[in-house]
Amino acid sequence: MRLAGLEPVAIGQASLFVNIGERTNVTGSKAFARMILEGRYEDALSVARQQVENGAQVIDINMDEAMLDSAAAMERFLKLIAGEPEIARVPIMIDSSKWSVIETGLKCIQGKGIVNSISLKEGETEFKRQATLLRRYGAATVVMAFDEKGQADTFERKTGICERAYRILVDVVGFPAEDIIFDPNIFAIATGIEEHANYAVDFINATRWIKAHLPGAKVSGGVSNVSFSFRGNEPVREAIHTVFLYHAIQAGLDMGIVNAGMVGVYDELDAELRERVEDVVLNRREDSTERLLEIAENVKGAAKDDSLRLAWRNNPVDARLSHALVHGITDFIVEDTEACWQRIAAQGGRPLHVIEGPLMAGMNIVGDLFGQGKMFLPQVVKSARVMKQAVAHLLPYIEAEKQATMDAGGDVKAKGKIVIATVKGDVHDIGKNIVTVVLQCNNFEVVNMGVMVPCQDILAKAKIEGADIVGLSGLITPSLEEMQHVAAEMQRDPWFRERKIPLLIGGATCSRVHTAVKIAPHYEGPVVYVPDASRSVGVCAELLSDERAAKFIAELNADYQRVRELHASKKATPLVTLAAARANKTALDWAGYNPPKPKFIGRRVFKNYDLSELAACIDWAPFFQTWDLAGKFPDILQDEVVGAEATRVFDDGKRLLQRAIEGRWLQANGAVCLLPANTVDDDTVEIYADESRSRVLMRWCPLRLQTERPVVDGPNGEKVKRANRSLADFIAPRSGPGARPDYIGLFAVTSGLGIEKRVAQFEAAHDDYNAIMLKALADRLAEAFAERLHQRVRTDLWGYAADEALDTEALIAEKYRGIRPAPGYPACPDHSVKRAMFEVLDGADIGMGLTESLAMTPAASVSGFYLAHPEAVYFNVGRIGDDQLIDWAARQAMAPDEARRLLAPALG
């Protein structure tokens, strides 16, 4: 195998094991992910440089993060690497689960790199297509032992899949055998599950078989997976890696993604440890796992048996309280808090001293560990639950001596008071509630005003409370405009303007650029974008520090000024006229297409939908993002950094979901309308009451992509211009060429009915963890409801894909015909169409509504359209011109200024 960065690398039979650097991966390194998300690419380059300096012969780069434009991040980072010869000298491994990101990377790297990865997971046709393109790009590739049935976990499956892939690549595609790197899947051993005992042996034997039977092919793997069952016991993990690599390399393992600091020297391992680890790796004894556990106690230096599980209960009460807080244990918190109070009372102390002493000492440890990345968000929320229950037990004592407490200076002396709210018209509050908990854990006093809070109420509350900071949150795009309004009102009010009260901005639609360009200019005080909960503590501490605030604000203002200058000087993609965009609409062969007619015309309602059925359709990946845990599901459960905590929060979530289903805590309702429709006037979709098509129920005016489109190679090598798409293109025209009857679907679903009662009960019990968890689960169920209902529409209610047979994974990957665009998303950025949708669907009948800013209620809700055309695709409308704005306003019978307000995000 011949690879190259700026320098060539040859990997052959005489080559030593190739170490692939793993830290430039946003799913595997929280530190690197934070750098990329914050735009600190220079710092990210230093991570890549350090890996090369530490001996990595190839560096793996992965930008798969939900809050990133992965393709843009990959392109930027690879272009920066190209200007760093000490990094660019080694080959690049482009690592992504998204083919578009892989292609973007391949267009940027110099030399010859590796793609990670392709597989038979989606069938032979897609496998051959990707392999053919990789050959054109001139890249080597990792091929996962994964086919249509799933990951290979036995020797027979590993070798069978690899041989099949090899024959397709070499014999059919003509792919160079020496550029194939098989990854036969390294799984965790010593799990206590009998079926897992031979995983390492199967990998080693499969490696040996591949080298003997598939000439030229190389073998790689993610080595850290093998020791995952011993996470937390680093010496044992290191020994497992060392022994595993020793035998795997002998069998022919060519390369691997491994942390070099977690691999020792085989001959220098303690003889007894090496023997017992070898028993596990090679599966030489039935009791090998038990025997390694026995010695693991001594290796780590701490006993593991259950008899010492409660050893901390023998410590003094102050230490017990700290331990309970750090570990999130509520079992003994009331009795320990009472014991601590009785001891302090006997010494003449006050109940406040329990809070200021051992409780805050424990919370300070939690804050430090969280800041250092040694604790994760779910653990912090559990710690907050312990703290709240302890404080709740002390409140009657505090109230009893209220006057004395006031004379002594009040309650716990807070670091500062923060008033936080979700802005008017927005009902989403999971992220805001997490920020509230994290700030409270770090001794800030937080007044959480809830959701849909008008500007005047936020400002009035801040004055009454004497707030040091105001925080705003919002999820939907209209919330951005409301945040600008709040900033402008703070500027008008001398109470805020003269004190320069800091304003924090957060939420999924917000960004550093938007804050700097659109919000900060409205207010002369500090306006700070806070990307996630983990950043909130540091930002608030800086803003309220007498020594550091001035420097922090000066640096913030300088940064925002640079952002504004860059934004102003950025060359925007040129726009074409609306007429030219319409002339370049999506070219569809309507003459050769007969739109399928639904089985019924009208509305269908689904009330009290079976939550168990929806639970089976859940896409769990966004669930972990709620808890600031980065990674792909289910891979995140095996992640070396966050795997243990991800597994815990996943288990907690599944348990609470089961309780919610069995206890009927939530109600799921939905409605579907399948109706005749046609496109008129190029960009307007008329939706009719019946087949006569004489009565128009609603007119939908989706926006058209208006940027200049690139010229690309067509399927036969000809040059073609990409289309200026509109969703209206996928509905047949009412008149003219290709005119024919067509149809459309509308839907709205919710799984949030009844949630308020249960959340209130959790909050009353000072259990923020489960309150946040239940809201996150309701969101997942709503998305699952949308997915399941769309499946039923395709296969039955509309029936245009009656033979579809997709599993949950394929559904989540949208491997089906047709699309489900939702208002507020890139292909359909206009939220205002929801008003007409909800009238047609009769949203009120199923318990759904809209706020004045067009957020759906309950918060766990989804709505959108069904388009059935086989060529319908998602796309990003992006920026539009004034000509389209004016035309859109006229078709909506709306004043241009109102249209400009509604479409502000699309106007740049």
PDB file of N, CA, C and O in Angstrom, residues 517 561-572:
ATOM      1  N   VAL A 517     -23.572  39.787  14.913  1.00  0.00           N
ATOM      2  CA  VAL A 517     -24.040  40.609  13.790  1.00  0.00           C
ATOM      3  C   VAL A 517     -25.443  41.149  14.020  1.00  0.00           C
ATOM      4  O   VAL A 517     -25.725  42.309  13.697  1.00  0.00           O
ATOM      5  N   GLN A 561     -16.326  42.347  16.919  1.00  0.00           N
ATOM      6  CA  GLN A 561     -16.021  43.307  15.848  1.00  0.00           C
ATOM      7  C   GLN A 561     -15.370  42.599  14.671  1.00  0.00           C
ATOM      8  O   GLN A 561     -15.697  42.857  13.509  1.00  0.00           O
ATOM      9  N   ARG A 562     -14.444  41.660  14.977  1.00  0.00           N
ATOM     10  CA  ARG A 562     -13.813  40.874  13.901  1.00  0.00           C
ATOM     11  C   ARG A 562     -14.850  40.036  13.166  1.00  0.00           C
ATOM     12  O   ARG A 562     -14.831  39.942  11.931  1.00  0.00           O
ATOM     13  N   VAL A 563     -15.760  39.440  13.939  1.00  0.00           N
ATOM     14  CA  VAL A 563     -16.810  38.618  13.320  1.00  0.00           C
ATOM     15  C   VAL A 563     -17.671  39.474  12.389  1.00  0.00           C
ATOM     16  O   VAL A 563     -17.983  39.072  11.263  1.00  0.00           O
ATOM     17  N   ARG A 564     -18.028  40.682  12.841  1.00  0.00           N
ATOM     18  CA  ARG A 564     -18.852  41.559  12.006  1.00  0.00           C
ATOM     19  C   ARG A 564     -18.111  41.982  10.744  1.00  0.00           C
ATOM     20  O   ARG A 564     -18.692  42.037   9.656  1.00  0.00           O
ATOM     21  N   GLU A 565     -16.819  42.290  10.894  1.00  0.00           N
ATOM     22  CA  GLU A 565     -16.030  42.692   9.718  1.00  0.00           C
ATOM     23  C   GLU A 565     -15.896  41.546   8.729  1.00  0.00           C
ATOM     24  O   GLU A 565     -16.015  41.740   7.514  1.00  0.00           O
ATOM     25  N   LEU A 566     -15.645  40.339   9.252  1.00  0.00           N
ATOM     26  CA  LEU A 566     -15.539  39.173   8.371  1.00  0.00           C
ATOM     27  C   LEU A 566     -16.870  38.897   7.673  1.00  0.00           C
ATOM     28  O   LEU A 566     -16.909  38.574   6.482  1.00  0.00           O
ATOM     29  N   HIS A 567     -17.955  39.047   8.455  1.00  0.00           N
ATOM     30  CA  HIS A 567     -19.278  38.809   7.878  1.00  0.00           C
ATOM     31  C   HIS A 567     -19.574  39.818   6.776  1.00  0.00           C
ATOM     32  O   HIS A 567     -20.119  39.468   5.720  1.00  0.00           O
ATOM     33  N   ALA A 568     -19.206  41.088   7.022  1.00  0.00           N
ATOM     34  CA  ALA A 568     -19.478  42.139   6.040  1.00  0.00           C
ATOM     35  C   ALA A 568     -18.633  41.959   4.780  1.00  0.00           C
ATOM     36  O   ALA A 568     -19.082  42.270   3.668  1.00  0.00           O
ATOM     37  N   SER A 569     -17.400  41.461   4.959  1.00  0.00           N
ATOM     38  CA  SER A 569     -16.496  41.329   3.806  1.00  0.00           C
ATOM     39  C   SER A 569     -16.642  39.992   3.094  1.00  0.00           C
ATOM     40  O   SER A 569     -16.079  39.789   2.021  1.00  0.00           O
ATOM     41  N   LYS A 570     -17.385  39.081   3.725  1.00  0.00           N
ATOM     42  CA  LYS A 570     -17.526  37.741   3.142  1.00  0.00           C
ATOM     43  C   LYS A 570     -18.242  37.827   1.803  1.00  0.00           C
ATOM     44  O   LYS A 570     -19.270  38.494   1.678  1.00  0.00           O
ATOM     45  N   LYS A 571     -17.678  37.189   0.843  1.00  0.00           N
ATOM     46  CA  LYS A 571     -18.291  37.175  -0.482  1.00  0.00           C
ATOM     47  C   LYS A 571     -19.476  36.220  -0.476  1.00  0.00           C
ATOM     48  O   LYS A 571     -19.306  35.014  -0.407  1.00  0.00           O
ATOM     49  N   ALA A 572     -20.661  36.790  -0.521  1.00  0.00           N
ATOM     50  CA  ALA A 572     -21.858  35.958  -0.537  1.00  0.00           C
ATOM     51  C   ALA A 572     -22.003  35.285  -1.893  1.00  0.00           C
ATOM     52  O   ALA A 572     -21.628  35.846  -2.920  1.00  0.00           O
TER      53      ALA A 572
END
